[in-house]
Short mmCIF file of C-alpha atoms in Angstrom, two decimals:
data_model
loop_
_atom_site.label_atom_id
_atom_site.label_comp_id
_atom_site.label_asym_id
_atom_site.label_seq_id
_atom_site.Cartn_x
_atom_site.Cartn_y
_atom_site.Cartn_z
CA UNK A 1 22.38 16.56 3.56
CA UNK A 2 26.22 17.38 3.50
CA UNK A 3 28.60 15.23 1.56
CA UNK A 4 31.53 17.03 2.46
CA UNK A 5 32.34 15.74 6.11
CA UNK A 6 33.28 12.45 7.91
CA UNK A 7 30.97 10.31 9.36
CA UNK A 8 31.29 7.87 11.68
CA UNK A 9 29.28 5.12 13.41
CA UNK A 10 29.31 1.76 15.40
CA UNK A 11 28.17 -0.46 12.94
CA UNK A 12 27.86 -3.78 14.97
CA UNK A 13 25.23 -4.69 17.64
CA UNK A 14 25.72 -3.75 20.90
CA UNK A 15 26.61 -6.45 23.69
CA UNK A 16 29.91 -8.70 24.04
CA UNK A 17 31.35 -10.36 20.62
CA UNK A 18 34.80 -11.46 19.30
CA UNK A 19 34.44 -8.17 17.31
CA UNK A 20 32.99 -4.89 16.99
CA UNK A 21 33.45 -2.54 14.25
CA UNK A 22 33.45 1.06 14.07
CA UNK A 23 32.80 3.08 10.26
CA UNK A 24 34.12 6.11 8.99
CA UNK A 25 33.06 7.27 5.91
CA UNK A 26 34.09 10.84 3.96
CA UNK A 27 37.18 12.95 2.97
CA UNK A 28 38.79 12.65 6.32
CA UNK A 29 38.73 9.04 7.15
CA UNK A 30 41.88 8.03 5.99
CA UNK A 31 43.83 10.90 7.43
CA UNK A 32 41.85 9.71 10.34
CA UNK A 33 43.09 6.67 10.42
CA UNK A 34 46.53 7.59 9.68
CA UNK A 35 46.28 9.44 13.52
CA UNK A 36 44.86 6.92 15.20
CA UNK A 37 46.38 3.63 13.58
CA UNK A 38 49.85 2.63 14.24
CA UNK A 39 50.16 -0.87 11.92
CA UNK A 40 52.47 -3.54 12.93
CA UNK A 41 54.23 -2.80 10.12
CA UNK A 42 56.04 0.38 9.10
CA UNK A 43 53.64 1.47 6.59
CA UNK A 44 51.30 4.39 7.66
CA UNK A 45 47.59 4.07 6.87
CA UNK A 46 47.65 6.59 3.89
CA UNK A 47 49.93 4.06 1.92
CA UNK A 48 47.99 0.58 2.11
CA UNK A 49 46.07 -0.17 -0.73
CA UNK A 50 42.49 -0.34 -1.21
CA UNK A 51 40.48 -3.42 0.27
CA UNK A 52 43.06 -4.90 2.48
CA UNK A 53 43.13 -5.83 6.39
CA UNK A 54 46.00 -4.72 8.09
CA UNK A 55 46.98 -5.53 11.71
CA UNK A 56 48.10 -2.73 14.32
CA UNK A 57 47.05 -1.08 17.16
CA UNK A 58 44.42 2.36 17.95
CA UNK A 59 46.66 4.83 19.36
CA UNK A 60 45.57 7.45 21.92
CA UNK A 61 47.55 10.41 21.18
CA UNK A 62 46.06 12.36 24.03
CA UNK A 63 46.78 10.03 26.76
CA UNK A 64 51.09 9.53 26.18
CA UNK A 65 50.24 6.77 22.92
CA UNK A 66 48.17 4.88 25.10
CA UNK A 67 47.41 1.71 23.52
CA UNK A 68 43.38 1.52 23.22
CA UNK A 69 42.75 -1.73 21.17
CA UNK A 70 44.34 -4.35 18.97
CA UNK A 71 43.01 -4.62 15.92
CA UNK A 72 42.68 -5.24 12.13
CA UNK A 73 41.77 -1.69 9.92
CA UNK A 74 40.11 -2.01 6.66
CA UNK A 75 39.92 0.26 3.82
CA UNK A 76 38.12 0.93 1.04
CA UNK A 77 39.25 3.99 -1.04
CA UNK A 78 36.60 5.73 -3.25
CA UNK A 79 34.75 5.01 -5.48
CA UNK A 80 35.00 1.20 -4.98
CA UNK A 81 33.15 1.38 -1.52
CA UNK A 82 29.51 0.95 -0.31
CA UNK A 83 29.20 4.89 -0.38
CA UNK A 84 31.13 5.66 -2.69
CA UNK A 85 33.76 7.69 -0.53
CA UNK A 86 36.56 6.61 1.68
CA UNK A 87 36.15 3.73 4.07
CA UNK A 88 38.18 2.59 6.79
CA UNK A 89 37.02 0.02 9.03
CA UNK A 90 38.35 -0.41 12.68
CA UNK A 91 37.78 -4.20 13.12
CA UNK A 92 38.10 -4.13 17.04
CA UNK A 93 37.50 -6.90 19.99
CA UNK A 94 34.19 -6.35 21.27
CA UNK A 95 32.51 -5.06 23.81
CA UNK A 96 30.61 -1.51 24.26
CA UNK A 97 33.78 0.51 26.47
CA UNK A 98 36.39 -0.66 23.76
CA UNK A 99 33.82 0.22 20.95
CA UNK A 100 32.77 3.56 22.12
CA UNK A 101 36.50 5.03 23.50
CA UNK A 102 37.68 3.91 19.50
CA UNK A 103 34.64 6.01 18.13
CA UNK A 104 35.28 8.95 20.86
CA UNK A 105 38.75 9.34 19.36
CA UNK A 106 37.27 9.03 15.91
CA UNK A 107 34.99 11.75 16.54
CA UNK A 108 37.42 13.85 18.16
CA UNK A 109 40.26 13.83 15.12
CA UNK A 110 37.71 15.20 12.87
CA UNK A 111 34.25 13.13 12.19
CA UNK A 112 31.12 13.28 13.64
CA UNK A 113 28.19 10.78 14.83
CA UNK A 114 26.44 9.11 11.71
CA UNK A 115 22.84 9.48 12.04
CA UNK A 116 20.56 6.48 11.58
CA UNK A 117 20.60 4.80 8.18
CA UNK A 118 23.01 7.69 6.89
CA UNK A 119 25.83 5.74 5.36
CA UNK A 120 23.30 4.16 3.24
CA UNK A 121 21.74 7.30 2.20
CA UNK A 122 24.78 8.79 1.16
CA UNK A 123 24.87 5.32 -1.26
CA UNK A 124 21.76 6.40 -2.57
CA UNK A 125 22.52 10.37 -2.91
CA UNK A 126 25.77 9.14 -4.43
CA UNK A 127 23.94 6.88 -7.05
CA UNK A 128 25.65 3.48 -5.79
CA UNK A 129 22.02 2.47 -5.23
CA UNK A 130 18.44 3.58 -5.72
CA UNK A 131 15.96 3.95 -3.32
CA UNK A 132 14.46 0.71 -3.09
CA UNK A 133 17.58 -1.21 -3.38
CA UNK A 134 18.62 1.00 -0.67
CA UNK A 135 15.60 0.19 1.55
CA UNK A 136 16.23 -3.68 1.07
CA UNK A 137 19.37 -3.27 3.05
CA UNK A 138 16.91 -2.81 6.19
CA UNK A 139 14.59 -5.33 5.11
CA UNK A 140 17.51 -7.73 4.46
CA UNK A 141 18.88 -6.71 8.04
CA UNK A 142 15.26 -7.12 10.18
CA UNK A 143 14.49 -10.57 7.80
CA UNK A 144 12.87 -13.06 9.62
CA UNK A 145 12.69 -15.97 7.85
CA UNK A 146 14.80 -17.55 5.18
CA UNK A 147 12.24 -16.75 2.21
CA UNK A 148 12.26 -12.89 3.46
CA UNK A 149 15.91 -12.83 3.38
CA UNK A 150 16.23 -14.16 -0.08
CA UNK A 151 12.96 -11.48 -1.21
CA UNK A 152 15.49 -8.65 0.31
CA UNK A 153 18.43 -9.82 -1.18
CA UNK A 154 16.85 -10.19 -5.11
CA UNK A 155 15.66 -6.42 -4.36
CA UNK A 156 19.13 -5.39 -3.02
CA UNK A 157 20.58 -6.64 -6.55
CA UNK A 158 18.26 -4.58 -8.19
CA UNK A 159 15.19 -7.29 -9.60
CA UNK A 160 12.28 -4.94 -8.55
CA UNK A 161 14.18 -1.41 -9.76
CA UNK A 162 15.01 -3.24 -13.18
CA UNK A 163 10.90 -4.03 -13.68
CA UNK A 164 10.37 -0.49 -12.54
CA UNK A 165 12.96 1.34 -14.88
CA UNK A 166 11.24 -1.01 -17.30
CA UNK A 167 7.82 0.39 -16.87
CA UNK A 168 9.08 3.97 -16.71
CA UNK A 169 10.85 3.65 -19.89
CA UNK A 170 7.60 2.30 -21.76
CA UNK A 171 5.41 5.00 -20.17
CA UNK A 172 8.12 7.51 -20.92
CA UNK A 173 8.57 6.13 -24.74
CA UNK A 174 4.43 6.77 -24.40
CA UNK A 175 4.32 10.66 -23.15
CA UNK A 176 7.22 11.47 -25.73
CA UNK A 177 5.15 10.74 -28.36
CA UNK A 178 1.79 12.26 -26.86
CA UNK A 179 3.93 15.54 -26.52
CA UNK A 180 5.46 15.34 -30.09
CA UNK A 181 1.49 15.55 -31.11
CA UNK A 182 1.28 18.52 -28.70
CA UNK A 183 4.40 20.30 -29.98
CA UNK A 184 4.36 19.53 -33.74
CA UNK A 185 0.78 19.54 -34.72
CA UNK A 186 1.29 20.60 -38.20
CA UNK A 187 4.24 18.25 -38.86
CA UNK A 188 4.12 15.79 -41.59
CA UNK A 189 4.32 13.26 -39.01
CA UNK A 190 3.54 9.32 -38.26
CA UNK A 191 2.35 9.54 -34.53
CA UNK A 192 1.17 6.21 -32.97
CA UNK A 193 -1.99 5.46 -33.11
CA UNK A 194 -4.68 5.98 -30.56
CA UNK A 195 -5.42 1.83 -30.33
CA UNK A 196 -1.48 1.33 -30.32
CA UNK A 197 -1.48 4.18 -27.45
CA UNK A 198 -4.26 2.26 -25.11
CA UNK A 199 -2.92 -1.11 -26.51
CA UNK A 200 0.73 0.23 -24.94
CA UNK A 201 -1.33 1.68 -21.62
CA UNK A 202 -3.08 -1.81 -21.15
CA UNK A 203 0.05 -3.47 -21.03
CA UNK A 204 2.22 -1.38 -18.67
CA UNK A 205 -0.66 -1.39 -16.26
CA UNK A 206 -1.28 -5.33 -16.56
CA UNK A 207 2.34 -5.25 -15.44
CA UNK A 208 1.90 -3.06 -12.21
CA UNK A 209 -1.54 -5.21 -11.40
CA UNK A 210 0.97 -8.39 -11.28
CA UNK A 211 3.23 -6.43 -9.20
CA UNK A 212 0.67 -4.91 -6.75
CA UNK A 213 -0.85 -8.69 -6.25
CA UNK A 214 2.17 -9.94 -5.22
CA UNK A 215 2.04 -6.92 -2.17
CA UNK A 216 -0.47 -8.59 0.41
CA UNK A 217 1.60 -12.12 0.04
CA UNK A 218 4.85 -9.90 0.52
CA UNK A 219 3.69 -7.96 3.26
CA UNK A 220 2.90 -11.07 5.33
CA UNK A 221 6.21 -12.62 4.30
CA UNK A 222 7.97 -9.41 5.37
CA UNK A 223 6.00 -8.71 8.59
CA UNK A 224 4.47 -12.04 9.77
CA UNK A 225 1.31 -12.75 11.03
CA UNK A 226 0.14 -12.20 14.97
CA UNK A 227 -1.38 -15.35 15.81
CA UNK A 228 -2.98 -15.74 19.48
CA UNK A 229 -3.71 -19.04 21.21
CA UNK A 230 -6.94 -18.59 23.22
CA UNK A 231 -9.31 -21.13 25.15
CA UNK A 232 -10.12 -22.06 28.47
CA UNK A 233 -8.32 -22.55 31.11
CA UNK A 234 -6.14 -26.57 30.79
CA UNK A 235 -7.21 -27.06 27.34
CA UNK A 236 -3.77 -27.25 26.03
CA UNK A 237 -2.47 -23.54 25.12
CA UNK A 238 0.79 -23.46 26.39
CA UNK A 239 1.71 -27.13 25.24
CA UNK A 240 0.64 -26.34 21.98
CA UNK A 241 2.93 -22.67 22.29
CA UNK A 242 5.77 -24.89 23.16
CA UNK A 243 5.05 -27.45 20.45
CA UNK A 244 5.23 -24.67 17.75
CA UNK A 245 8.12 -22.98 18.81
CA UNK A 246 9.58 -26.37 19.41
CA UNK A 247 11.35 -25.10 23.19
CA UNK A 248 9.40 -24.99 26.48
CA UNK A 249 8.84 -21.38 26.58
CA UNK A 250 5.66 -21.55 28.68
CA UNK A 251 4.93 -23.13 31.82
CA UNK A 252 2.68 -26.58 32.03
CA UNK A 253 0.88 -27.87 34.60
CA UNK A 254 -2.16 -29.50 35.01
CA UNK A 255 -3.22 -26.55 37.66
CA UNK A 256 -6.17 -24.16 35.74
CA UNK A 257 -4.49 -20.35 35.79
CA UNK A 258 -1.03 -21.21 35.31
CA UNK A 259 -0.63 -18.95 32.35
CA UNK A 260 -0.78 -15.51 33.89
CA UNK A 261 0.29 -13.44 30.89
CA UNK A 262 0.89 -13.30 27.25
CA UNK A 263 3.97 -14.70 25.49
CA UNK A 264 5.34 -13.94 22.68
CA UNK A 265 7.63 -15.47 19.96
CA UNK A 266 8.30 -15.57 16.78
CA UNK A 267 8.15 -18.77 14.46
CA UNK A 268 8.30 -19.68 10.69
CA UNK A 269 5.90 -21.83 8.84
CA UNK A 270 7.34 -22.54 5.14
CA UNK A 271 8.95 -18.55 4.95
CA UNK A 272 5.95 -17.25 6.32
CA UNK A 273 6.85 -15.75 10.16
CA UNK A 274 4.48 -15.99 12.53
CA UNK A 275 4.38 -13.84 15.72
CA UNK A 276 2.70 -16.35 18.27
CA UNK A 277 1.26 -15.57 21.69
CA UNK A 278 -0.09 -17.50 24.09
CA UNK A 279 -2.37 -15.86 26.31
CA UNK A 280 -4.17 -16.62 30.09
CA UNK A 281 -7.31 -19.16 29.86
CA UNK A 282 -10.42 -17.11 29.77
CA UNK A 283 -12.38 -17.99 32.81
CA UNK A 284 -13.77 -15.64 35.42
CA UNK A 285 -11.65 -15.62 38.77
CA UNK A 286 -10.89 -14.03 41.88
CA UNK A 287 -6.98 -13.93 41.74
CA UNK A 288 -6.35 -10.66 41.22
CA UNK A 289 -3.05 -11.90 39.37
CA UNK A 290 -4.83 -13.85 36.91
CA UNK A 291 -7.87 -11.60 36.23
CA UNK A 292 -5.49 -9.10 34.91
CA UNK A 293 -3.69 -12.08 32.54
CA UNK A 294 -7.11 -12.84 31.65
CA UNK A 295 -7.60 -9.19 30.79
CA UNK A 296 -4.64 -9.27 28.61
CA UNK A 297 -6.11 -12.12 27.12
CA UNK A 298 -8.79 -10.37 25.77
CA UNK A 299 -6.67 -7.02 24.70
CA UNK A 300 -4.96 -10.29 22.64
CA UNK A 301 -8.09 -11.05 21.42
CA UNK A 302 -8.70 -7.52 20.22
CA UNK A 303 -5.53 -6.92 18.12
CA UNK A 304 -4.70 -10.21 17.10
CA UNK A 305 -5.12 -10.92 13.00
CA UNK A 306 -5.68 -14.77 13.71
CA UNK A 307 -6.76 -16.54 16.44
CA UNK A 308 -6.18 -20.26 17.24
CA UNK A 309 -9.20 -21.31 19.20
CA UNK A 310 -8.68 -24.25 21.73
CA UNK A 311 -11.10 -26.81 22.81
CA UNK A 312 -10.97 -29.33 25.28
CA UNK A 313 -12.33 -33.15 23.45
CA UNK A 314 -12.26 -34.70 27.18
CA UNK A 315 -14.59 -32.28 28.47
CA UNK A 316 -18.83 -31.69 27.52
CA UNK A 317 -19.58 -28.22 25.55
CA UNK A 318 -20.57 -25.59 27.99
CA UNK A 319 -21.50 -21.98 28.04
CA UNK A 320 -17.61 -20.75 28.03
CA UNK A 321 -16.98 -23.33 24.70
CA UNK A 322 -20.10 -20.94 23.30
CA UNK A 323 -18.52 -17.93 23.78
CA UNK A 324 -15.35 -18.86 22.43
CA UNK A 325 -17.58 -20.32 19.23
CA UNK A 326 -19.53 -16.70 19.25
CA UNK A 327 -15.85 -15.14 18.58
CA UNK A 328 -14.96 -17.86 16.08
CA UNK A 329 -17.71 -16.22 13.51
CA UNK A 330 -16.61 -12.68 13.94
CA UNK A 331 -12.77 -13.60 13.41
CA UNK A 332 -10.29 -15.13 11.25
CA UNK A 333 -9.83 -18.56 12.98
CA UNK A 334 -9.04 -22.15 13.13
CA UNK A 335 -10.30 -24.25 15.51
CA UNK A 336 -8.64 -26.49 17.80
CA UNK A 337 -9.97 -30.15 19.10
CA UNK A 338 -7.24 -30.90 21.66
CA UNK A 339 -7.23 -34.14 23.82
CA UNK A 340 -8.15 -36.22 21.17
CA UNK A 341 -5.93 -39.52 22.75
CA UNK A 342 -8.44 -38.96 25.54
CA UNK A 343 -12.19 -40.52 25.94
CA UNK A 344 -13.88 -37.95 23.43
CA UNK A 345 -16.54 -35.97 25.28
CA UNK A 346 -16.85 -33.47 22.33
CA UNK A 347 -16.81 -34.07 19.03
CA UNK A 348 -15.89 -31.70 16.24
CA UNK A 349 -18.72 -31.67 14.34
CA UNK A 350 -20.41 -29.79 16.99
CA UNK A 351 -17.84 -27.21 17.03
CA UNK A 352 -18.97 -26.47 13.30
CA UNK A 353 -22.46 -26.90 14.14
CA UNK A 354 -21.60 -23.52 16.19
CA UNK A 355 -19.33 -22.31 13.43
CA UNK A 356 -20.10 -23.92 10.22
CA UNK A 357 -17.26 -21.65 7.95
CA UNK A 358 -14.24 -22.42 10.61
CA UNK A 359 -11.39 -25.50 9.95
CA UNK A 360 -11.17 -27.84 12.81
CA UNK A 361 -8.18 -29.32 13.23
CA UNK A 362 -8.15 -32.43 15.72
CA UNK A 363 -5.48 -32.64 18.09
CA UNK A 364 -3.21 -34.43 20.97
CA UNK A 365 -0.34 -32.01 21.41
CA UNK A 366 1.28 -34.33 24.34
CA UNK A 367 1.40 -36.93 21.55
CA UNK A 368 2.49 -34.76 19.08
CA UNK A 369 -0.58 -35.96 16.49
CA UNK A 370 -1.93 -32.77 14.61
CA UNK A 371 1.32 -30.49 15.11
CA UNK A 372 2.14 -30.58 11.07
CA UNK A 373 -1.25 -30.22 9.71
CA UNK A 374 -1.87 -27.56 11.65
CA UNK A 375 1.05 -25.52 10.44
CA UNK A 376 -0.12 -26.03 7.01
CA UNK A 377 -3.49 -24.95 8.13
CA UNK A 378 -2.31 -21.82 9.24
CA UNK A 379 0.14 -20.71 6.07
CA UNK A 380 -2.22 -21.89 3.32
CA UNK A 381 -5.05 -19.34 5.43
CA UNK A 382 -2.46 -16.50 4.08
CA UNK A 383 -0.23 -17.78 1.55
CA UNK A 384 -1.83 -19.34 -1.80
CA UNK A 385 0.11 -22.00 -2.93
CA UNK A 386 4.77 -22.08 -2.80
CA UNK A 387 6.04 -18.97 -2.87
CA UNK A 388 8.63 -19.09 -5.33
CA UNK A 389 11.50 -16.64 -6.35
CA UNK A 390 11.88 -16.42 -9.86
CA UNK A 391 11.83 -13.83 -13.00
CA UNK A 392 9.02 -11.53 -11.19
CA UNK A 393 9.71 -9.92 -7.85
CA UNK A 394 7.96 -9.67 -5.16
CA UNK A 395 6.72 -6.44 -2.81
CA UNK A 396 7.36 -6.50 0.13
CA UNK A 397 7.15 -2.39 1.05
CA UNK A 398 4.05 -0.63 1.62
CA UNK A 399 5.63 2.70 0.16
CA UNK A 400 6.41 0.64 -3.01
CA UNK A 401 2.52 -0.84 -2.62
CA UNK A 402 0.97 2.46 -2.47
CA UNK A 403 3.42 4.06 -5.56
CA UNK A 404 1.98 1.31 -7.69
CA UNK A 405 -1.09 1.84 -7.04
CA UNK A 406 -1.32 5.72 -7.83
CA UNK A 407 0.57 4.69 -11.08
CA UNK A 408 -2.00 2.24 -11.73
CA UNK A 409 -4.78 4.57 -10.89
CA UNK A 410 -3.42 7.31 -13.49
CA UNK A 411 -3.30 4.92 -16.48
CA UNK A 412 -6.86 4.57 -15.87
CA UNK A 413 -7.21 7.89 -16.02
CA UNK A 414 -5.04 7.98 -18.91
CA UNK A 415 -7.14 4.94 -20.70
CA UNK A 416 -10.49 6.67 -20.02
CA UNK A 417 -8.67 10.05 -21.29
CA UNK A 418 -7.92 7.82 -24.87
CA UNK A 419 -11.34 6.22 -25.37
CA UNK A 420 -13.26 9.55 -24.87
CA UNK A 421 -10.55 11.49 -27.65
CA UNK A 422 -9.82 13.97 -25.21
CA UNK A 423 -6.78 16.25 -25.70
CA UNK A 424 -3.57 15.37 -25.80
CA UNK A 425 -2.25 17.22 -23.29
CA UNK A 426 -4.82 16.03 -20.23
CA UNK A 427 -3.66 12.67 -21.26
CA UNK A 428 0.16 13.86 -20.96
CA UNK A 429 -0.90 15.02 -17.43
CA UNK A 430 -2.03 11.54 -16.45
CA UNK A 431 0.66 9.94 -17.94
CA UNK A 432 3.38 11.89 -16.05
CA UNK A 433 1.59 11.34 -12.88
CA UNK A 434 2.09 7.49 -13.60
CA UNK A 435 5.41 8.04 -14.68
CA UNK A 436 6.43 10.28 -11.40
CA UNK A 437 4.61 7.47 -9.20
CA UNK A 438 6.84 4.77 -10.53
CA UNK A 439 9.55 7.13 -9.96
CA UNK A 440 8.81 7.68 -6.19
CA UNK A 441 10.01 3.83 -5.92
CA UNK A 442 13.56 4.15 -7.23
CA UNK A 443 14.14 7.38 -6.18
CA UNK A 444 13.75 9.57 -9.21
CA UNK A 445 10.71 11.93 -7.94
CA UNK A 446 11.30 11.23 -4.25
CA UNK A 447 11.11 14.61 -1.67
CA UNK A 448 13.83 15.30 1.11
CA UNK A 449 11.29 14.53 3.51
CA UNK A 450 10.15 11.10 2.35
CA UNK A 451 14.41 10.07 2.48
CA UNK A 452 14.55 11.44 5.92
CA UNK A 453 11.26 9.54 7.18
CA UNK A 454 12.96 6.40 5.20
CA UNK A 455 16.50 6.48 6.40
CA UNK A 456 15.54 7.56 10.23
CA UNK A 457 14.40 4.00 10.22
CA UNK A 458 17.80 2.25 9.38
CA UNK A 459 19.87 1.23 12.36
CA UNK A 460 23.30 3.94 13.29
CA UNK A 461 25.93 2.82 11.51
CA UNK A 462 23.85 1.13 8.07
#
């Protein structure tokens, strides 16, 4: 990674908005902005102070001055700056042609194309962040609900790298004194004690266990849940789709087969996001259209982590009813009794005579009745009890998950190392492999290759 030139980036979303902004970010991108930006006022670029907006125009100086865009530059002069270098910001209407001719004449007065996620890597390789507060900046960026946001944004100020550094210093306090014993055996000494030693151990890694339980909660929160509606044809799917994502997103009819292939959409239940499709009803038929929805029904069925399973109240069990009962016991499930405002032809205790260990919920989607409990059905199936934000944080990053857990596996390593009196440097050993594992999270023991894989993530111009 070079930190010597200019780099430069779109750094809105492409489409039409009021404004688009292109980022420059090095040694150059002042004097780069000095070529390019003729102010309304006759002061040049070089001269306006640090973190002010200033009104003027992009110049072509290729084309005879051509005027390219009207707009507002910003700039941030090292070190106060999200990398730590020069900023300048062309604030410019937008709109993709006006966007990319401003960052064509960037690019040609001396930067070059960001790469993805690069401007916050240079952040982190200039020490404005560490590594996980740098990787919140994506997570804060892709957040889906509001509980996610606010679990990126306590990690962006730094919660989860302050409970880390904590850790590391405790276990690093630990191997300076188990390689004082190493280096100064003869000494006069007072070294801690072996029971102080595991009693020290114990704790750090009761600390990484409350971290690494708060993972599988934070993963879910982070990534959602897939959650597929299945059932027979005109039980209700799509209505109840519609009723969840609160929009009429799929077609209903009363015709069987109207559904003739998955939708998908993404919903939030209490901060947890759920990633809800509804699929064809699972029949056998001869439309050729609808035996490949129903097909896609069934990939569904295959990948899906949760499965909503609908039932008809109006209608008698049959063999189809069975199946879908057969799939309840092999899957994580609740089970649907729609129709209940109708003359009940199926009760629910027979569903759970089929499928004693699966919730039935009862209910009549046209009416609305059963909409709310089933949304707390489905988040207290993977969230135990309100998630709350507090003191502790919360992981949401496999990376981080899997760091934590080698950490936590070496202090057992390091614990069994104590008990049996082995020798002081094989539990060093373990201890630094704990210590390095914490590290990987923040950034101190991280490889080039794990950044690259991390950053080539990130969106151009972040």
């Amino acid at each position: 990674m070079h930190l010597d030139d200019t780099i430069a980036a779109i750094a809105t979303p492409r489409g039409e908005g009021g404004i688009g902004i292109v980022r420059v970010s090095g040694p150059l991108a002042i004097q780069i902005a000095s070529h390019l930006f003729r102010p309304s006022q006759t002061v040049s670029a070089d001269k306006l102070p640090t973190h002010t907006l200033t009104h003027g125009h992009i110049i072509d100086t290729t084309a005879s001055d051509e005027v390219v865009d009207e707009v507002l530059l910003g700039i941030m002069r090292a070190p106060r700056s999200y990398t730590t270098e020069d900023i300048v910001e062309f604030n410019c209407h937008g709109g993709i042609v006006t966007l990319t001719n401003v960052l064509d004449l960037v690019v040609k007065t001396g930067a070059r194309l960001a790469e993805p996620g690069e401007f916050t890597k240079r952040a982190f390789l200039n020490g404005r962040l560490d590594l996980a507060q740098a990787e919140s900046v994506a997570e804060l960026i892709s957040a889906k609900t509001e509980l996610s946001r606010k679990i990126a944004l306590d990690a962006l100020a730094g919660k989860l790298s302050e409970r880390v550094n904590q850790l590391s210093d405790k276990l690093a306090t630990l191997l300076a004194e188990v390689e004082a014993s190493i280096d100064f055996p003869d000494e006069d000494l007072d070294f801690m004690h072996t029971d102080i030693q595991l009693q020290t151990v114990h704790t750090i890694q009761r600390d990484i266990e409350h971290l690494v339980k708060t993972a599988a909660e934070g993963r879910l929160i982070k990534e959602g849940v897939n959650v597929a509606i299945l059932g027979k044809p005109n039980v209700g799917k799509s209505s109840l789709f519609n009723a969840l994502v609160e929009t009429s997103r799929a077609i209903v009819t009363d015709i069987p087969g109207t559904t003739r292939d998955t939708i998908h959409e993404t919903i939030n239940i209490d901060g947890l996001p759920i990633n809800l499709i509804d699929t064809a009803g699972l029949r056998q038929t001869d439309d050729i259209v609808e035996q490949q929805g129903v097909e896609r029904s069934r990939d569904v069925l295959r990948k899906a982590e949760f499965l909503l399973l609908m039932f008809d109240a109006s209608q008698a069990m049959n063999n189809a009813d069975i199946e879908l009962l057969q799939i309840a016991n092999s899957h994580h499930t609740i089970l649907i009794l729609n129709k209940i405002d109708l003359p009940v032809m199926l009760q629910s205790h027979v569903l759970t005579e089929h499928s004693p260990k699966t919730r039935v919920i009862q209910t009549a989607i046209t009416e609305g009745k059963g909409i709310d409990t089933l949304k707390t059905a489905i988040r207290d199936e993977f969230l135990s009890g309100e998630i709350t934000l507090g003191e502790s944080p919360i992981v949401t990053n496999t990376r981080h998950y899997d760091a934590l857990r080698r950490s936590h596996e070496a202090l057992n390593d390091v614990i069994s190392s104590l008990e049996n009196e082995m020798p002081p440097d094989l539990v060093s050993v373990d201890i630094r492999i704990s210590l390095d594992a914490l590290g990987d999270i923040v950034g101190k023991t991280t490889t080039e290759d794990i950044l690259d894989r991390i950053f080539s993530q990130f969106c151009v111009g972040k």
